[in-house]
mmCIF file of C-alpha atoms in Angstrom:
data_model
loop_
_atom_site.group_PDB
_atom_site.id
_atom_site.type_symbol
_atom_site.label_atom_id
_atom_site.label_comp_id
_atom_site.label_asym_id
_atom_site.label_seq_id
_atom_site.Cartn_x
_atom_site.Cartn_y
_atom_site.Cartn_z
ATOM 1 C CA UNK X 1 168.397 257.837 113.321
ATOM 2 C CA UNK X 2 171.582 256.203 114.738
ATOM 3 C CA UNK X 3 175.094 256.753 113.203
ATOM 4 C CA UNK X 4 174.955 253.112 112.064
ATOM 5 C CA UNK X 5 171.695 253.429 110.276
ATOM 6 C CA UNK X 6 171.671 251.638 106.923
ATOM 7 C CA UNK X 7 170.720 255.045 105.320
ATOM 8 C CA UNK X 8 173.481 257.229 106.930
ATOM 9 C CA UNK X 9 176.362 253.798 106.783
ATOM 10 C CA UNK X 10 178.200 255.351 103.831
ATOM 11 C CA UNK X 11 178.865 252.990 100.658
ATOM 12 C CA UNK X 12 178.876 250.180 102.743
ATOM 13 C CA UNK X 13 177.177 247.321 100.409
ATOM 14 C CA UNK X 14 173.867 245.924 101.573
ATOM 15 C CA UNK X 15 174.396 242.461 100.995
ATOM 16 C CA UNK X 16 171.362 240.347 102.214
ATOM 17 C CA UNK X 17 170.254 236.590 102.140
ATOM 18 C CA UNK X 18 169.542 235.226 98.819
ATOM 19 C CA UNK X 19 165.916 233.583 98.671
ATOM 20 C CA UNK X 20 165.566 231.963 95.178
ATOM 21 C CA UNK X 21 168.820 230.571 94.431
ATOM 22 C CA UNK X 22 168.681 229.086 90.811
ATOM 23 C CA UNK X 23 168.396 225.125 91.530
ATOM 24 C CA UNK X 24 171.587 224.420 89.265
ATOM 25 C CA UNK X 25 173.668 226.645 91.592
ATOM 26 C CA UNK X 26 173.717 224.001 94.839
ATOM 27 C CA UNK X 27 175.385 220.909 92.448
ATOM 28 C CA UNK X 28 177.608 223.132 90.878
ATOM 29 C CA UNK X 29 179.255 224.436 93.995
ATOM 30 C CA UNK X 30 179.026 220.844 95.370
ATOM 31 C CA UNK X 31 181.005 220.025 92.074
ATOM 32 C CA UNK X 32 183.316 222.628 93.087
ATOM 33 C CA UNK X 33 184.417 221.220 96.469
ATOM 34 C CA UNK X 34 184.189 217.538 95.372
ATOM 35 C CA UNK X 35 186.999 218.765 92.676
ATOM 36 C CA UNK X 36 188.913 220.793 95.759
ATOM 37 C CA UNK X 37 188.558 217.587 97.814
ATOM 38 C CA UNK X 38 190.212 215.183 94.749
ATOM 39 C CA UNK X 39 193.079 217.980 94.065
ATOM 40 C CA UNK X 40 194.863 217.678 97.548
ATOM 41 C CA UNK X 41 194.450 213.959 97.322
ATOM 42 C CA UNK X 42 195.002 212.461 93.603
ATOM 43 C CA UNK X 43 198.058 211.417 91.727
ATOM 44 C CA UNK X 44 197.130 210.898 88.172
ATOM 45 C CA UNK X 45 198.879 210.699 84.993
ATOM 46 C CA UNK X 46 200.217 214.091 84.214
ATOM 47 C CA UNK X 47 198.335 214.203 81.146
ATOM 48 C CA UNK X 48 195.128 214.176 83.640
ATOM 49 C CA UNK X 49 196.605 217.282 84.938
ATOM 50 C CA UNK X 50 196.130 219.125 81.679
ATOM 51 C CA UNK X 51 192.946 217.509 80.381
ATOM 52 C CA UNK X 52 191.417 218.558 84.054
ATOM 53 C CA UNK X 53 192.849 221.930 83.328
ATOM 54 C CA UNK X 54 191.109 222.422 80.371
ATOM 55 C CA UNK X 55 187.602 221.082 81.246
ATOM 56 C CA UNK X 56 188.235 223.955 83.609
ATOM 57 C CA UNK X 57 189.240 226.526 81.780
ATOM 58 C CA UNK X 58 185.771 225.862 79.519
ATOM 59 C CA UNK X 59 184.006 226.548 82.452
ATOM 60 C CA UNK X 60 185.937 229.779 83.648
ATOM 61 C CA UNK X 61 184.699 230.550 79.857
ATOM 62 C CA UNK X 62 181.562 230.031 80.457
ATOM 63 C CA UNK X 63 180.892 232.120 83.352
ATOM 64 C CA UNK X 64 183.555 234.846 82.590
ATOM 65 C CA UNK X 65 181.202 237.857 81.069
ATOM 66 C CA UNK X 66 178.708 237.686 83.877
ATOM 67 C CA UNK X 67 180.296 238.864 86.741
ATOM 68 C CA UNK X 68 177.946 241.257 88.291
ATOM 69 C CA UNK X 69 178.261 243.785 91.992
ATOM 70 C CA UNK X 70 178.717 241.561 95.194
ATOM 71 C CA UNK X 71 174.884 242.730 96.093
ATOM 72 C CA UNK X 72 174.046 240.836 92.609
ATOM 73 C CA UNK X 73 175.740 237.995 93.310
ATOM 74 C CA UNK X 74 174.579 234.825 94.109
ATOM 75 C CA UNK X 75 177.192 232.127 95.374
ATOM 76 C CA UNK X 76 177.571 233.416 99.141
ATOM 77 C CA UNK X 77 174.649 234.265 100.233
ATOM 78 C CA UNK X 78 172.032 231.066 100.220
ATOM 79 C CA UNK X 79 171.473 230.145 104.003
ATOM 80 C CA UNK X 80 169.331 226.918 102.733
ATOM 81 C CA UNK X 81 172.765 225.520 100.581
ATOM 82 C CA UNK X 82 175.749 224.301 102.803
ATOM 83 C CA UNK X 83 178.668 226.802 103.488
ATOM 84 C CA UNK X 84 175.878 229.267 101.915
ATOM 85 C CA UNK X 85 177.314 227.839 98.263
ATOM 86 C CA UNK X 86 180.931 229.744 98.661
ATOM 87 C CA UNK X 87 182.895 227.325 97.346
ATOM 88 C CA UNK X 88 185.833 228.081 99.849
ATOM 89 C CA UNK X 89 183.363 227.961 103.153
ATOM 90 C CA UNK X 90 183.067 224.351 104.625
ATOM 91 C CA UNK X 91 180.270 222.776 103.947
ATOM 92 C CA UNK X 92 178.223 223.527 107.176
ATOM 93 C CA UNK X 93 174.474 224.894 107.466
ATOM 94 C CA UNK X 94 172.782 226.927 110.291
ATOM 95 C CA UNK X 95 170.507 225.301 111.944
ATOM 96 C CA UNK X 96 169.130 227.697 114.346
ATOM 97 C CA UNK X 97 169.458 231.525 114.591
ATOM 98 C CA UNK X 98 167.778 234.380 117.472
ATOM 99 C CA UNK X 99 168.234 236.378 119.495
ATOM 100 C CA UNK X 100 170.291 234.428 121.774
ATOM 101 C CA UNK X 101 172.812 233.148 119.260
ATOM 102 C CA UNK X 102 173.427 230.791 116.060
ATOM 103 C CA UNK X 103 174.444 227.261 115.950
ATOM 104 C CA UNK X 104 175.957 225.531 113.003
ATOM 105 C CA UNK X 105 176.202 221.730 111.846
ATOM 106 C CA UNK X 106 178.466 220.728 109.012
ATOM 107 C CA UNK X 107 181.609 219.089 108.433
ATOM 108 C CA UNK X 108 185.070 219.465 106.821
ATOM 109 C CA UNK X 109 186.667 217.364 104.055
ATOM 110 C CA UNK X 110 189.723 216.377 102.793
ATOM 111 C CA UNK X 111 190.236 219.703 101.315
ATOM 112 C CA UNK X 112 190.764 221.428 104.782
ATOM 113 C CA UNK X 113 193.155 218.661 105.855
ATOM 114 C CA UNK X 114 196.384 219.931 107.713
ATOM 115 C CA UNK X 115 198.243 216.770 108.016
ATOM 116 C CA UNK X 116 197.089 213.214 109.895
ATOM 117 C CA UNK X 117 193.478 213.593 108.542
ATOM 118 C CA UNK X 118 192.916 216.476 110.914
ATOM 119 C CA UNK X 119 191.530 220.079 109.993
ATOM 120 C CA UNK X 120 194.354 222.397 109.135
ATOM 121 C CA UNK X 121 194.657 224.858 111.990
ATOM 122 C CA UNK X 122 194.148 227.888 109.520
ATOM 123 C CA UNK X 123 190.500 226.800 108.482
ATOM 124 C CA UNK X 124 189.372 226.572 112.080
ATOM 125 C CA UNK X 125 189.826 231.053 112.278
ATOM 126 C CA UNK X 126 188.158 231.211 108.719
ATOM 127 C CA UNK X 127 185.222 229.758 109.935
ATOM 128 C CA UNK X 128 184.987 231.087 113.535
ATOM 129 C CA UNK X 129 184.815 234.143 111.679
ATOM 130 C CA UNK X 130 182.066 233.152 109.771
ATOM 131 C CA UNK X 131 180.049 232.272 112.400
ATOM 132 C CA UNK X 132 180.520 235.762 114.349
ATOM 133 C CA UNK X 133 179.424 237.479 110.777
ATOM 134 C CA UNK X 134 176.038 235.174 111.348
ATOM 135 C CA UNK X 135 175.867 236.188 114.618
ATOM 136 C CA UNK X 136 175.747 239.720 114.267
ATOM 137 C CA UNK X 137 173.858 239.459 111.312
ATOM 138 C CA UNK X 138 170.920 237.456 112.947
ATOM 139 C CA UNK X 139 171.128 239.953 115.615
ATOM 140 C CA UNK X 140 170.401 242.658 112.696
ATOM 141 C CA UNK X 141 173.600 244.411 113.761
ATOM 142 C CA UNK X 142 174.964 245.803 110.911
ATOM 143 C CA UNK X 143 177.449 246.503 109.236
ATOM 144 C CA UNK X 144 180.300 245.253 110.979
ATOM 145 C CA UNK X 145 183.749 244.032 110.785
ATOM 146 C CA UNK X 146 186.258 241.195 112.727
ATOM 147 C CA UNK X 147 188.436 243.375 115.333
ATOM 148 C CA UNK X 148 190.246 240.614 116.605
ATOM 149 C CA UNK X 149 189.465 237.061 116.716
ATOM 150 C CA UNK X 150 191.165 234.449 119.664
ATOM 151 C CA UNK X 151 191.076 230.855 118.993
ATOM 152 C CA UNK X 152 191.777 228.258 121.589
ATOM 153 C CA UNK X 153 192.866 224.718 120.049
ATOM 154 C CA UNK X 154 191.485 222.076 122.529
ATOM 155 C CA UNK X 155 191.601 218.758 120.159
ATOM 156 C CA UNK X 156 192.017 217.645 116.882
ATOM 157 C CA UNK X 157 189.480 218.704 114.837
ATOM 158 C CA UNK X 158 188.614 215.767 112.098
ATOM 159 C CA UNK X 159 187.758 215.654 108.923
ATOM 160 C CA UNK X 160 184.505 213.827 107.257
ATOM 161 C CA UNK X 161 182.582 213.671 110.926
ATOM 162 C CA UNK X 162 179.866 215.740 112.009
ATOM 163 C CA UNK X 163 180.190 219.034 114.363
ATOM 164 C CA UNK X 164 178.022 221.261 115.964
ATOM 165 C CA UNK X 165 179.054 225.251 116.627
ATOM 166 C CA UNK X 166 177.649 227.529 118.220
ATOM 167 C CA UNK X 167 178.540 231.473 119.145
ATOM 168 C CA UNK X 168 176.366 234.184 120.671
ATOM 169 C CA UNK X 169 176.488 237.365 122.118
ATOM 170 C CA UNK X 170 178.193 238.085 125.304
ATOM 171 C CA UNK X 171 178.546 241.783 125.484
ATOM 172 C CA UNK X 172 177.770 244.952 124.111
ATOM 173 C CA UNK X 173 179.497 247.892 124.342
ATOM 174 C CA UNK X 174 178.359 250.998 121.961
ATOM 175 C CA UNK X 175 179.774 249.768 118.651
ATOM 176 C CA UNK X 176 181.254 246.777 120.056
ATOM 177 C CA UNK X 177 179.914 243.130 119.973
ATOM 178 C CA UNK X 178 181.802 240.634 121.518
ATOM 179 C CA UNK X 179 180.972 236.959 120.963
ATOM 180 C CA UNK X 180 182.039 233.570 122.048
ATOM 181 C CA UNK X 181 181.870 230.335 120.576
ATOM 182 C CA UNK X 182 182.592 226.826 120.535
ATOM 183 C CA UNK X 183 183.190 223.519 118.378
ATOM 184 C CA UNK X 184 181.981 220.372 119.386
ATOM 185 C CA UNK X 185 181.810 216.867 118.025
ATOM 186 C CA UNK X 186 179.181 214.549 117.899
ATOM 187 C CA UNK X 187 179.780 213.197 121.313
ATOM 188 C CA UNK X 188 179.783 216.475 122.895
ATOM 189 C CA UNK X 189 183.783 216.723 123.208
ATOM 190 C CA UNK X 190 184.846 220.602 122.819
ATOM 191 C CA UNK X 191 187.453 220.894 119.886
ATOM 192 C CA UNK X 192 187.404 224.508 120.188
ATOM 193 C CA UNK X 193 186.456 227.880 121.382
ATOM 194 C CA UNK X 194 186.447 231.061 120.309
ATOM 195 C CA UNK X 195 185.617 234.764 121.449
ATOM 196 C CA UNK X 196 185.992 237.838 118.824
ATOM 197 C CA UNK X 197 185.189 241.508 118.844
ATOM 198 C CA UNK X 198 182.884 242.869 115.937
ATOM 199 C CA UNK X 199 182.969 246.285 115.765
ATOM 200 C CA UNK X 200 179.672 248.557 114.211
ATOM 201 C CA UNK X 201 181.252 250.355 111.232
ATOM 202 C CA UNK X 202 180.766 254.011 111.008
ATOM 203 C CA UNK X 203 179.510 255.981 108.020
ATOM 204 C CA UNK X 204 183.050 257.067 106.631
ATOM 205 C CA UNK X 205 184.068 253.275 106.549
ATOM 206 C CA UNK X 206 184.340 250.706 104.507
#
């Protein structure tokens, strides 16, 4: 049995790919972005503002009471729903996983816009990390976490047109994985690459 074993890893959660998502759970998360998407780009009457606000706080009613453990929870963890129905991932999906690597396809909306309809810089890191965390995890190397994370802007990065990403595994060195990746659009231009260091966590950490 290694140090990294799941049954020597500590507290460490086991959180694993959800399976049987509840059918409702896809449109509301879609909901959720559509309303992220229409924040950072409406001017309404204020009294919108505070109708809005309350449809919303019904709903935080709603669902408040039935918070459960992160290995309980659903939102997060469906690899069939884009952005695997976290409302705060991109909407992107994998669409093929091994032993040699993961690639992506998705797109980002006007929610992730920086300025000039481009993606802001900061979302480009947020999902590069993703994508390392599916690496590993497709690789059934776990638990791990980001040691450091290098990003390399090559072009603008749009919003609302479709992109392909792909990382895999470069190197292994005892507890270290290190991975590189890249962006691309849908004529093959290279927005951006990436190369990051996951690091196998040991039994005493969390």
């Amino acid at each position: 049995m290694t140090e990294t074993a799941p049954e020597v890893r500590g507290g460490f959660p086991d959180v694993r790919p959800v399976e049987d998502a509840p059918d409702e759970l896809g449109p509301f998360v879609a909901a959720l972005r559509r309303l992220q998407d229409l924040t950072v780009s409406s001017k309404p009457d204020p009294a919108l503002w505070a109708a809005a606000t309350e449809h919303l706080e019904n709903a935080c009613a709603l669902l408040d009471g039935h918070q459960v453990p992160e290995t309980e929870a659903v939102a997060g963890r469906v690899l069939t729903l884009p952005g695997l129905a976290h409302p705060l991932m991109p909407p992107w999906l994998v669409t093929d996983s091994g032993p040699d690597g993961v690639t992506m396809a998705g797109h980002f909306t006007t929610a992730h816009i920086g300025g000039n309809r481009a993606v802001h810089g900061g979302m480009i890191p947020l999902f590069y990390d993703w994508l390392l965390g599916m690496v590993v995890s497709t690789a059934d190397i776990r638990p791990t976490r980001t040691a450091y994370l290098h990003v390399d802007y090559r072009k603008i990065t749009p919003i609302d047109e479709p992109l392909t990403a792909q990382g895999r595994i470069s190197r292994v060195d005892g507890r270290k994985v290190f991975i590189d990746a890249t962006m691309t659009s849908a004529d093959g231009s290279l927005l951006s690459e990436a190369n990051g260091l996951m690091v196998r966590l040991l039994p005493h950490q969390p």
